[in-house]
Every structure is written in structure tokens, then in C-alpha cells.
Amino acid sequence: MQMGKDLMGEKKEEAEGEARGIERVDGFSDAVFAVAITLLILTLDVPAVSDMGQLPSELKALWPKFQGFLISFVIIGAFWTSHHTVFRYLRRHRQGLLWINLFFLMFVVMLPFSTDLMSEYNRSVCAVALYDLNMIAVSASLCLLWWYASYRHKLVEKELEPALRRHLLLNFFNMSVVFALSLGLAFISPSNSQSLYLLLIPNAIILEHMHRRERKKAS
């Protein structure tokens, strides 16, 4: 009887330790996201004008940078919500997960720089391609993070639905594909390639519809 109680106590302590470890990693990740999304605004400089009549034209000239800020703010926000979703299902963590998460955050932290570069030189193939490569790296590492955590229920709850696992994988993979398409178009028309980011919205809606239909069939 005592051995059973000791075993239950050890399992409880282990579960609590795993929960604290996951909370620490998630909290650290949230802090990195907060810094990255705040640094985006530093890509915008207040125009210095001597004549107030020049201000409208100076603000108009800032539009490419402001556009880059808006796009990256929304996309980083989407990555944050996706990362939060992943960690909501985690029950355990391993060294491999920590390293994949670190690489994911490294690419997130690079986004303010690649955003500033792309906004400043939005007609440059090099600048736009670098931004798209940064986005591909973020989305691909997030996809790898979820695959590593959910493969054979390695680090997630055993009750996790296979349909949900596939749905999240497809969502993260969809991001990589859209940015890869944008990268290809950047070599033809750098300034127009960013319009492909809009594909993220209908693709997400389609994937959500497919997921709901799959869940209805399963039930």
C-alpha cells in the first residue's frame, strides 16, 4: 500500500515538474514574441520636416514601411497564436523540443530586421526574397515543432484526436507553401509577391472547413 502511495506521489511530482517546465518554455517564448513584435514599430521613423506642407508627402513615402509593419505584425501575431495552440496540448517536454523551439524563436527575432529591409527596398529581389526565406524558416520550424511533439503522441496527451493533429500540421505547412510561392514570384515581380500572403486567409478557412467535416464524419 505504501509503495503504491509513493509511486503515485512520484508520478504526481513528475507531472507537476513537466507542467512547470512547459510553462517556463512557453513564458520565455511569449517574452521573445513580445520583444519581436514591439521592435517592428522601430522600423518606422517619424519624418523630420522643416515645412509642414511637406508632411503629407513624407508620410506617403513611409507607406511601404507601414505596410511591411502591418503585414509582419499580423503574421507574427498568427505565429504567436499557433505557437500558443501547440503548447496548449503539450504534456511533456524533451531536449529536442527545446532546441527546435529555440530555432523557431531565432527566426521570429529576425523578422524585425527582414521586415525593415523589405520595407526599405520593396522592389529589390534580394530584400523580398530574404523576407520570404525568413517567413519560410519560421513556419517550417513551427511545423517541425508540432510534428516532433505530436508524433506517436510523444509529448502530447494520448487523447489528442488524429484529425486535430493533421489539421494543425496542414495549417503550419500551408504557411510554408504560401511563403514559398511568394519567394518564387519575388524573382519575377518583387513588389507584387507580397499579395500572395492574402492566400493565407482563404486557405485557413478551407482547412478549417475540412477539419470540421472530418470531425463530423468521425462522430
CSV table of C-alpha atoms in Angstrom, one decimal:
chain,number,residue,atom,x,y,z
A,1,MET,CA,0.0,0.0,0.0
A,2,GLN,CA,2.8,2.4,1.0
A,3,MET,CA,4.7,1.6,-2.3
A,4,GLY,CA,1.6,2.4,-4.2
A,5,LYS,CA,1.3,5.8,-2.5
A,6,ASP,CA,4.9,6.5,-3.1
A,7,LEU,CA,4.6,5.6,-6.7
A,8,MET,CA,1.6,7.9,-7.1
A,9,GLY,CA,3.4,10.7,-5.3
A,10,GLU,CA,6.4,10.3,-7.6
A,11,LYS,CA,4.2,10.4,-10.7
A,12,LYS,CA,2.4,13.5,-9.4
A,13,GLU,CA,5.7,15.3,-8.8
A,14,GLU,CA,6.9,14.3,-12.2
A,15,ALA,CA,3.7,15.6,-13.8
A,16,GLU,CA,4.0,18.9,-11.9
A,17,GLY,CA,7.6,19.2,-12.9
A,18,GLU,CA,6.7,18.7,-16.5
A,19,ALA,CA,4.0,21.3,-16.3
A,20,ARG,CA,6.4,23.8,-14.7
A,21,GLY,CA,8.9,23.1,-17.4
A,22,ILE,CA,6.4,23.6,-20.2
A,23,GLU,CA,5.2,26.8,-18.6
A,24,ARG,CA,8.8,28.1,-18.4
A,25,VAL,CA,9.4,27.4,-22.1
A,26,ASP,CA,6.0,28.9,-23.1
A,27,GLY,CA,6.6,32.0,-20.9
A,28,PHE,CA,10.1,32.5,-22.4
A,29,SER,CA,8.6,32.2,-25.9
A,30,ASP,CA,5.9,34.8,-25.1
A,31,ALA,CA,8.6,37.2,-24.0
A,32,VAL,CA,10.5,36.7,-27.2
A,33,PHE,CA,7.4,37.3,-29.3
A,34,ALA,CA,6.6,40.4,-27.3
A,35,VAL,CA,10.1,41.8,-28.0
A,36,ALA,CA,10.0,40.9,-31.7
A,37,ILE,CA,6.5,42.4,-32.2
A,38,THR,CA,7.5,45.6,-30.3
A,39,LEU,CA,10.7,46.0,-32.4
A,40,LEU,CA,8.6,46.1,-35.5
A,41,ILE,CA,7.5,49.7,-34.7
A,42,LEU,CA,11.1,50.8,-34.7
A,43,THR,CA,11.2,50.2,-38.4
A,44,LEU,CA,9.0,53.4,-38.7
A,45,ASP,CA,10.7,56.8,-38.2
A,46,VAL,CA,8.9,60.0,-37.6
A,47,PRO,CA,9.6,62.3,-40.6
A,48,ALA,CA,11.8,65.3,-39.9
A,49,VAL,CA,10.4,68.2,-42.0
A,50,SER,CA,11.1,71.9,-41.8
A,51,ASP,CA,8.0,72.8,-43.8
A,52,MET,CA,4.6,71.4,-42.5
A,53,GLY,CA,3.4,71.3,-46.1
A,54,GLN,CA,5.9,68.5,-46.8
A,55,LEU,CA,4.5,66.3,-44.1
A,56,PRO,CA,1.8,64.6,-46.2
A,57,SER,CA,4.3,63.7,-48.9
A,58,GLU,CA,6.8,62.4,-46.3
A,59,LEU,CA,4.0,60.2,-44.7
A,60,LYS,CA,3.1,58.9,-48.1
A,61,ALA,CA,6.7,58.0,-48.7
A,62,LEU,CA,6.5,56.0,-45.4
A,63,TRP,CA,3.7,53.8,-46.7
A,64,PRO,CA,5.9,50.8,-47.8
A,65,LYS,CA,7.4,50.7,-44.3
A,66,PHE,CA,4.0,51.0,-42.7
A,67,GLN,CA,2.7,48.3,-45.0
A,68,GLY,CA,5.6,46.0,-44.0
A,69,PHE,CA,4.9,46.7,-40.3
A,70,LEU,CA,1.2,45.8,-40.7
A,71,ILE,CA,1.8,42.6,-42.6
A,72,SER,CA,4.5,41.4,-40.2
A,73,PHE,CA,2.5,42.4,-37.1
A,74,VAL,CA,-0.4,40.3,-38.3
A,75,ILE,CA,1.8,37.4,-39.3
A,76,ILE,CA,3.8,37.4,-36.1
A,77,GLY,CA,0.5,37.5,-34.2
A,78,ALA,CA,-0.7,34.5,-36.2
A,79,PHE,CA,2.6,32.6,-35.4
A,80,TRP,CA,2.1,33.5,-31.7
A,81,THR,CA,-1.4,32.1,-31.6
A,82,SER,CA,-0.3,29.0,-33.4
A,83,HIS,CA,2.6,28.5,-31.0
A,84,HIS,CA,0.2,29.0,-28.1
A,85,THR,CA,-2.1,26.3,-29.5
A,86,VAL,CA,0.8,23.9,-29.8
A,87,PHE,CA,1.9,24.4,-26.2
A,88,ARG,CA,-1.8,24.0,-25.0
A,89,TYR,CA,-1.6,20.4,-26.0
A,90,LEU,CA,1.9,19.6,-24.6
A,91,ARG,CA,2.1,17.4,-21.5
A,92,ARG,CA,5.8,16.7,-21.6
A,93,HIS,CA,9.0,18.2,-22.9
A,94,ARG,CA,12.3,16.9,-24.2
A,95,GLN,CA,15.6,18.4,-25.1
A,96,GLY,CA,14.8,18.1,-28.8
A,97,LEU,CA,11.7,20.2,-28.3
A,98,LEU,CA,13.6,22.9,-26.5
A,99,TRP,CA,16.2,23.2,-29.3
A,100,ILE,CA,13.5,23.2,-32.1
A,101,ASN,CA,11.7,25.9,-30.1
A,102,LEU,CA,14.9,28.0,-29.8
A,103,PHE,CA,15.5,27.8,-33.6
A,104,PHE,CA,11.9,28.8,-34.1
A,105,LEU,CA,12.3,31.8,-31.8
A,106,MET,CA,15.6,32.8,-33.5
A,107,PHE,CA,13.8,33.1,-36.9
A,108,VAL,CA,11.0,35.1,-35.1
A,109,VAL,CA,13.5,37.6,-33.7
A,110,MET,CA,15.0,38.1,-37.2
A,111,LEU,CA,11.6,39.3,-38.5
A,112,PRO,CA,12.0,43.0,-37.5
A,113,PHE,CA,15.3,43.2,-39.5
A,114,SER,CA,13.9,41.4,-42.6
A,115,THR,CA,10.8,43.5,-42.4
A,116,ASP,CA,12.8,46.7,-42.3
A,117,LEU,CA,14.9,45.6,-45.2
A,118,MET,CA,11.9,44.5,-47.3
A,119,SER,CA,10.1,47.7,-46.5
A,120,GLU,CA,13.1,49.9,-47.4
A,121,TYR,CA,13.8,48.0,-50.6
A,122,ASN,CA,10.5,46.5,-51.6
A,123,ARG,CA,11.5,46.4,-55.2
A,124,SER,CA,14.7,44.5,-54.5
A,125,VAL,CA,14.6,40.8,-55.3
A,126,CYS,CA,17.3,40.2,-52.6
A,127,ALA,CA,15.3,42.1,-49.8
A,128,VAL,CA,11.9,40.5,-50.6
A,129,ALA,CA,13.5,37.0,-51.0
A,130,LEU,CA,15.3,37.3,-47.7
A,131,TYR,CA,12.0,38.3,-46.0
A,132,ASP,CA,10.2,35.3,-47.6
A,133,LEU,CA,13.0,33.0,-46.6
A,134,ASN,CA,12.7,34.3,-43.0
A,135,MET,CA,8.9,33.5,-43.1
A,136,ILE,CA,9.5,30.1,-44.5
A,137,ALA,CA,12.0,29.3,-41.8
A,138,VAL,CA,9.5,30.4,-39.1
A,139,SER,CA,6.6,28.5,-40.5
A,140,ALA,CA,8.7,25.4,-41.3
A,141,SER,CA,10.2,25.3,-37.8
A,142,LEU,CA,6.8,25.6,-36.2
A,143,CYS,CA,5.6,22.7,-38.4
A,144,LEU,CA,8.6,20.7,-37.2
A,145,LEU,CA,7.9,21.6,-33.6
A,146,TRP,CA,4.3,20.3,-33.8
A,147,TRP,CA,5.3,17.2,-35.7
A,148,TYR,CA,8.0,16.4,-33.2
A,149,ALA,CA,5.7,16.9,-30.2
A,150,SER,CA,2.7,15.1,-31.6
A,151,TYR,CA,4.4,12.2,-33.5
A,152,ARG,CA,3.0,9.0,-31.8
A,153,HIS,CA,1.7,11.2,-29.0
A,154,LYS,CA,5.3,11.6,-27.9
A,155,LEU,CA,4.8,14.9,-25.9
A,156,VAL,CA,1.1,15.4,-26.1
A,157,GLU,CA,-2.0,13.9,-24.4
A,158,LYS,CA,-2.9,10.5,-25.7
A,159,GLU,CA,-6.5,11.5,-26.2
A,160,LEU,CA,-5.5,14.1,-28.9
A,161,GLU,CA,-7.6,13.5,-32.0
A,162,PRO,CA,-5.7,12.4,-35.1
A,163,ALA,CA,-7.8,14.8,-37.1
A,164,LEU,CA,-6.7,17.8,-34.9
A,165,ARG,CA,-3.1,16.7,-35.3
A,166,ARG,CA,-3.4,16.6,-39.1
A,167,HIS,CA,-5.3,19.9,-39.1
A,168,LEU,CA,-2.6,21.8,-37.3
A,169,LEU,CA,0.2,20.2,-39.4
A,170,LEU,CA,-1.7,21.3,-42.6
A,171,ASN,CA,-2.1,24.8,-41.2
A,172,PHE,CA,1.6,25.2,-40.5
A,173,PHE,CA,2.6,23.6,-43.7
A,174,ASN,CA,0.2,25.9,-45.6
A,175,MET,CA,2.1,28.9,-44.3
A,176,SER,CA,5.3,27.5,-45.6
A,177,VAL,CA,3.8,26.8,-49.0
A,178,VAL,CA,2.3,30.3,-49.3
A,179,PHE,CA,5.7,32.0,-48.4
A,180,ALA,CA,7.5,29.6,-50.8
A,181,LEU,CA,5.1,30.7,-53.6
A,182,SER,CA,5.8,34.3,-52.7
A,183,LEU,CA,9.5,33.6,-52.8
A,184,GLY,CA,9.2,32.3,-56.4
A,185,LEU,CA,7.2,35.3,-57.5
A,186,ALA,CA,9.7,37.6,-55.9
A,187,PHE,CA,12.2,36.7,-58.6
A,188,ILE,CA,9.7,37.9,-61.3
A,189,SER,CA,7.9,40.8,-59.5
A,190,PRO,CA,9.2,41.6,-56.0
A,191,SER,CA,6.7,44.4,-55.3
A,192,ASN,CA,3.7,42.1,-56.2
A,193,SER,CA,4.9,39.0,-54.5
A,194,GLN,CA,3.6,40.1,-51.1
A,195,SER,CA,0.0,40.0,-52.4
A,196,LEU,CA,0.2,36.2,-52.2
A,197,TYR,CA,0.2,36.5,-48.4
A,198,LEU,CA,-3.5,37.1,-48.7
A,199,LEU,CA,-3.8,33.4,-49.7
A,200,LEU,CA,-3.3,32.6,-46.0
A,201,ILE,CA,-6.8,33.7,-45.2
A,202,PRO,CA,-8.9,31.6,-47.7
A,203,ASN,CA,-6.5,28.6,-47.2
A,204,ALA,CA,-7.1,28.8,-43.5
A,205,ILE,CA,-10.9,28.9,-44.0
A,206,ILE,CA,-10.8,25.9,-46.3
A,207,LEU,CA,-8.6,23.9,-43.9
A,208,GLU,CA,-11.0,24.7,-41.0
A,209,HIS,CA,-14.0,23.6,-43.1
A,210,MET,CA,-12.2,20.4,-44.0
A,211,HIS,CA,-11.4,19.8,-40.3
A,212,ARG,CA,-15.0,20.3,-39.2
A,213,ARG,CA,-16.3,18.0,-41.9
A,214,GLU,CA,-13.7,15.3,-40.8
A,215,ARG,CA,-14.8,15.6,-37.2
A,216,LYS,CA,-18.5,15.3,-38.2
A,217,LYS,CA,-17.7,12.1,-40.1
A,218,ALA,CA,-15.7,10.7,-37.1
A,219,SER,CA,-18.6,11.4,-34.7
